Short mmCIF file of C-alpha atoms in Angstrom, two decimals:
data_model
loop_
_atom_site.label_atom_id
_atom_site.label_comp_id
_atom_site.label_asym_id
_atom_site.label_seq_id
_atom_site.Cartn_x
_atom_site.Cartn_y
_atom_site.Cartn_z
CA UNK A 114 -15.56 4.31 -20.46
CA UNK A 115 -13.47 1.78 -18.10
CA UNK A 116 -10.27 3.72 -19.17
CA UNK A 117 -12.13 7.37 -17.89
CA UNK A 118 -13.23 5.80 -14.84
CA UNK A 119 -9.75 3.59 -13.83
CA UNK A 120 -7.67 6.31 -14.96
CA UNK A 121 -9.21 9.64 -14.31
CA UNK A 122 -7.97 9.52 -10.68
CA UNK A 123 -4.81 8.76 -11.00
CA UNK A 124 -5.15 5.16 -11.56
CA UNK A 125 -3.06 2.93 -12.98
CA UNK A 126 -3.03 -1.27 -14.68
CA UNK A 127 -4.27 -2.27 -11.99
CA UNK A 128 -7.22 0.22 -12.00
CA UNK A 129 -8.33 -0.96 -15.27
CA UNK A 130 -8.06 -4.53 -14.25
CA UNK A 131 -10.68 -3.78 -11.15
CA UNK A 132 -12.84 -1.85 -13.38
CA UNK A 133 -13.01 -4.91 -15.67
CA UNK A 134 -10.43 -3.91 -18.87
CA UNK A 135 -9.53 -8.00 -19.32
CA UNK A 136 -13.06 -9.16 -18.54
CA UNK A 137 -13.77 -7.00 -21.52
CA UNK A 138 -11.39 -8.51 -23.42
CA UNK A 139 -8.45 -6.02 -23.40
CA UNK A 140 -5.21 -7.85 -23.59
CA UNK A 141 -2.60 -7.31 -20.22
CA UNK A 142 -0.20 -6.29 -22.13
CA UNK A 143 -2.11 -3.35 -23.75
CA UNK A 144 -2.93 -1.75 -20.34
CA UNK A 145 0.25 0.78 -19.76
CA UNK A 146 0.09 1.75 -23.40
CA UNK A 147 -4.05 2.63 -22.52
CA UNK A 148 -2.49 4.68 -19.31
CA UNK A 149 0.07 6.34 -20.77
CA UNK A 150 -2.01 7.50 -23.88
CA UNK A 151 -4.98 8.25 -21.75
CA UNK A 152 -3.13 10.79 -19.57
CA UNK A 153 -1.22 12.35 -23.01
CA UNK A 154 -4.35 13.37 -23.88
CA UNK A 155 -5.82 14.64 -20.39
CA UNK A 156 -2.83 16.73 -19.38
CA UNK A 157 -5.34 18.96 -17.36
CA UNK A 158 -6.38 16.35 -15.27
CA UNK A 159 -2.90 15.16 -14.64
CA UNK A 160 -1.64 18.66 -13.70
CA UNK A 161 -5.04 18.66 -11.56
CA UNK A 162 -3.80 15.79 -9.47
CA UNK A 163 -0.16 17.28 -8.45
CA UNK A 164 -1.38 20.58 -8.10
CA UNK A 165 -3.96 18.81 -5.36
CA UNK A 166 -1.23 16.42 -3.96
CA UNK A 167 1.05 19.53 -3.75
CA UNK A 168 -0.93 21.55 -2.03
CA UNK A 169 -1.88 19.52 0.21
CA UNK A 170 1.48 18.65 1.34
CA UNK A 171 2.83 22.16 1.35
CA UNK A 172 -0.53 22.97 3.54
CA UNK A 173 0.66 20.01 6.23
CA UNK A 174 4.30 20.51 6.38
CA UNK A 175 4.02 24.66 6.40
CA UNK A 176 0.49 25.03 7.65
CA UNK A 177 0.33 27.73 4.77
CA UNK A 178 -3.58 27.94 2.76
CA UNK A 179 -3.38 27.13 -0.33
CA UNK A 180 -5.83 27.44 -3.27
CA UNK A 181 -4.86 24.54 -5.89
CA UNK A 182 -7.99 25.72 -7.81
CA UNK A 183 -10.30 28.17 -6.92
CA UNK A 184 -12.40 28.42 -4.98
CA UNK A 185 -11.59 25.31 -3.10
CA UNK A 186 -9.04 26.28 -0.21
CA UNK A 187 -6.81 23.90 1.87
CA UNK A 188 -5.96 24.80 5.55
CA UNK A 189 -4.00 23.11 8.42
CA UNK A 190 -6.82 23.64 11.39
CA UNK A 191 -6.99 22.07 14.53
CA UNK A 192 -10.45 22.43 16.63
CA UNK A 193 -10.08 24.49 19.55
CA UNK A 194 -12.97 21.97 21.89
CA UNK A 195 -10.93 18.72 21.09
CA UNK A 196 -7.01 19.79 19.52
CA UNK A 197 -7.95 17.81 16.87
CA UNK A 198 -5.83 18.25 14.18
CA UNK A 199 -7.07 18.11 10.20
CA UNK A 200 -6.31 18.84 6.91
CA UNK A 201 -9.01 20.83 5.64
CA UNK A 202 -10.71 21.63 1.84
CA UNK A 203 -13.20 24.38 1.64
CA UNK A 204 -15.78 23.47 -0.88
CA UNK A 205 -17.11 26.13 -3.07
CA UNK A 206 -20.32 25.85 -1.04
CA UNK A 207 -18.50 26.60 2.19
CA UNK A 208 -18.90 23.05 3.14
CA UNK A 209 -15.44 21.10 4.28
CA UNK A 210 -14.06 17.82 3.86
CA UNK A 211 -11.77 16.64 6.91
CA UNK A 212 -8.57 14.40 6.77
CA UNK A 213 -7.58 13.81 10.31
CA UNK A 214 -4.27 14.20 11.95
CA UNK A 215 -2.65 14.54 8.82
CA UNK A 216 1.09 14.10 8.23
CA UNK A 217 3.73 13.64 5.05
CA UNK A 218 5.34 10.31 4.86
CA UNK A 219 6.91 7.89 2.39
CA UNK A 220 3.83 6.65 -0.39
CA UNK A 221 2.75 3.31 0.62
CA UNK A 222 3.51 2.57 -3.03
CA UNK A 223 6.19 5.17 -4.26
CA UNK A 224 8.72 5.24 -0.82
CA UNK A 225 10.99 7.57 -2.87
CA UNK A 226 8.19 9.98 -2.79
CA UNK A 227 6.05 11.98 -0.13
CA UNK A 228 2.57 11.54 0.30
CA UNK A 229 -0.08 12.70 2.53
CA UNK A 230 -1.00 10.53 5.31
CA UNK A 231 -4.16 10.87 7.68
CA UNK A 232 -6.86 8.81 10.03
CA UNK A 233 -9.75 7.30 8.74
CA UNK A 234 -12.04 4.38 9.68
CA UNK A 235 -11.80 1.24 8.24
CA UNK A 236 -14.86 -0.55 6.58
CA UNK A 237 -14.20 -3.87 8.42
CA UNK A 238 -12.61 -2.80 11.54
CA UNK A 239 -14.01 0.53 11.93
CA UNK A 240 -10.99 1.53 14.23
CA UNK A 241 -8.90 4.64 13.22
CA UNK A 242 -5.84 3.83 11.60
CA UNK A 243 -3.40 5.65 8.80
CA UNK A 244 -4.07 5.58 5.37
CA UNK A 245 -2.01 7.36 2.96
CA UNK A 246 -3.56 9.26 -0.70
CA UNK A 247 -2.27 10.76 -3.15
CA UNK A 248 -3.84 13.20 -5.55
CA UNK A 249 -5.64 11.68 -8.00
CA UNK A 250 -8.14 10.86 -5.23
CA UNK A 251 -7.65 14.02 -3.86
CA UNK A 252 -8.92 14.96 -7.02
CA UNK A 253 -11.92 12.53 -6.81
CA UNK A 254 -12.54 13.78 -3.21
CA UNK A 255 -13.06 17.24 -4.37
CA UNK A 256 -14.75 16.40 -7.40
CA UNK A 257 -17.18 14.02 -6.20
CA UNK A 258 -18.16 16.37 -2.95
CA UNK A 259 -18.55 19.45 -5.29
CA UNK A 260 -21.11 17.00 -7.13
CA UNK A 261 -22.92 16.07 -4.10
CA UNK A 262 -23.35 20.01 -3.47
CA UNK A 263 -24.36 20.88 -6.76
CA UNK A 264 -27.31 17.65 -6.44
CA UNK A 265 -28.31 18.75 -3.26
CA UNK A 266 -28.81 22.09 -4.50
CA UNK A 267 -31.36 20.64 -7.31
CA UNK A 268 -33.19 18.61 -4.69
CA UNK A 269 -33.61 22.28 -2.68
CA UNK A 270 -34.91 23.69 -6.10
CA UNK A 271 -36.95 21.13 -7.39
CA UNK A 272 -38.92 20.91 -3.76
CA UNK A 273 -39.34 24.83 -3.99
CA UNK A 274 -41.36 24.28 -7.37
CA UNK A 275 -43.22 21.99 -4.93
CA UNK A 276 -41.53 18.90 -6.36
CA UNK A 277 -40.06 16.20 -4.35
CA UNK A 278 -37.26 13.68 -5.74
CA UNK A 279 -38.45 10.02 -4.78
CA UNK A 280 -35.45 9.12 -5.22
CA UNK A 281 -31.85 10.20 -6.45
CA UNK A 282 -28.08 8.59 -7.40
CA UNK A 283 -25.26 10.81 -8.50
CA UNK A 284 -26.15 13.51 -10.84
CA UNK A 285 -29.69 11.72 -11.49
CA UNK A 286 -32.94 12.13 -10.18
CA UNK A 287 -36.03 10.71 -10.06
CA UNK A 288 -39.37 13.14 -9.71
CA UNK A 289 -42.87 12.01 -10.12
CA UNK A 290 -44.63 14.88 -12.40
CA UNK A 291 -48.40 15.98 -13.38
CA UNK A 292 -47.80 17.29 -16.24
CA UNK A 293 -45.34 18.16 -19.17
CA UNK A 294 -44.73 21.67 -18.26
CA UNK A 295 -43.30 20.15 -14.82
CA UNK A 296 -41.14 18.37 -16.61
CA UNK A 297 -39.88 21.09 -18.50
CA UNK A 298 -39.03 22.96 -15.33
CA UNK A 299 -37.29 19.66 -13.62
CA UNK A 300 -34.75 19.72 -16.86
CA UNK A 301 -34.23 23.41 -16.56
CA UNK A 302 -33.12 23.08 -13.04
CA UNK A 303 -30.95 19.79 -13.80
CA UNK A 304 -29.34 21.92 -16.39
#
């Protein structure tokens, strides 16, 4: 489990190390064998990421939409009220995420390489400044708002069967029921 969730993003040693690999006992010196055999046998997942990063590169430097899977679609828009300028994804849903003023620079990490750079607030400063991604957590980005969309789509069907979630966390949630045929309809709906 702490080699899916380091490395299914594009993570690396060090993402197993913050998700605990040598509290768990996993010797250092195991760690790139764990990455490199991890992503051998996920070669979806790694194609995912660079068909994500490139896209979203090609989509800032040509302003051309492109589809990296379908149906999620990336466009260069700027907002005609404010000339803000932002990478956008298109959800399935029709929902977007936004990466401000985005631009292609050296990776923070990799300066032989491109990445995608944009504006985001910072959790202790909370001032706009660059960051720079690549797309493994493009990947996640995508992956985790799909997720949200799909959840918030079971809370809308649960409350039409005159349910209401007390309380939810990822793809979980928690319904109080009156009887076992309610419950039978909550797991058809999860499902």
């Amino acid at each position: 489990k702490v080699a899916v969730l380091a490395l299914g993003y594009g993570g690396g040693e060090s993402a197993l190390v913050a998700m605990g690999a040598l509290k768990m006992g996993i010797p250092e010196e195991d760690l790139p064998e764990i990455k490199t055999r991890w992503r051998e046998t996920n070669p979806h997942i790694v194609r995912l990421w660079r068909k994500m990063e490139d896209a979203a590169l090609r989509t800032v430097e040509t302003g051309q939409v492109c589809a990296p899977i379908r149906p999620a679609i990336m466009r260069r828009e700027t907002d005609p009220a404010t000339g803000l300028d932002f990478l956008t994804v298109e959800l399935p849903t029709g929902r977007k995420l936004f990466y401000a003023h985005p631009y292609t620079a050296p990776a923070k990490n990799f300066p032989d390489r491109e990445s995608l750079h944009y504006y985001s607030t910072g959790q202790a400063t909370k001032k706009w400044s660059p960051t720079d991604t690549w797309g493994g957590k493009l990947t996640e980005n995508l992956t985790q708002a799909i997720a949200r969309d799909c959840l918030a789509e079971t809370l809308i069907r649960l409350r039409d069967i005159g349910l209401t979630a007390v309380f939810h966390v990822h793809d979980e949630v928690i319904v109080e029921v009156d009887q076992a045929e309610q419950l039978d309809d909550v797991l058809e709906i999860m499902a």
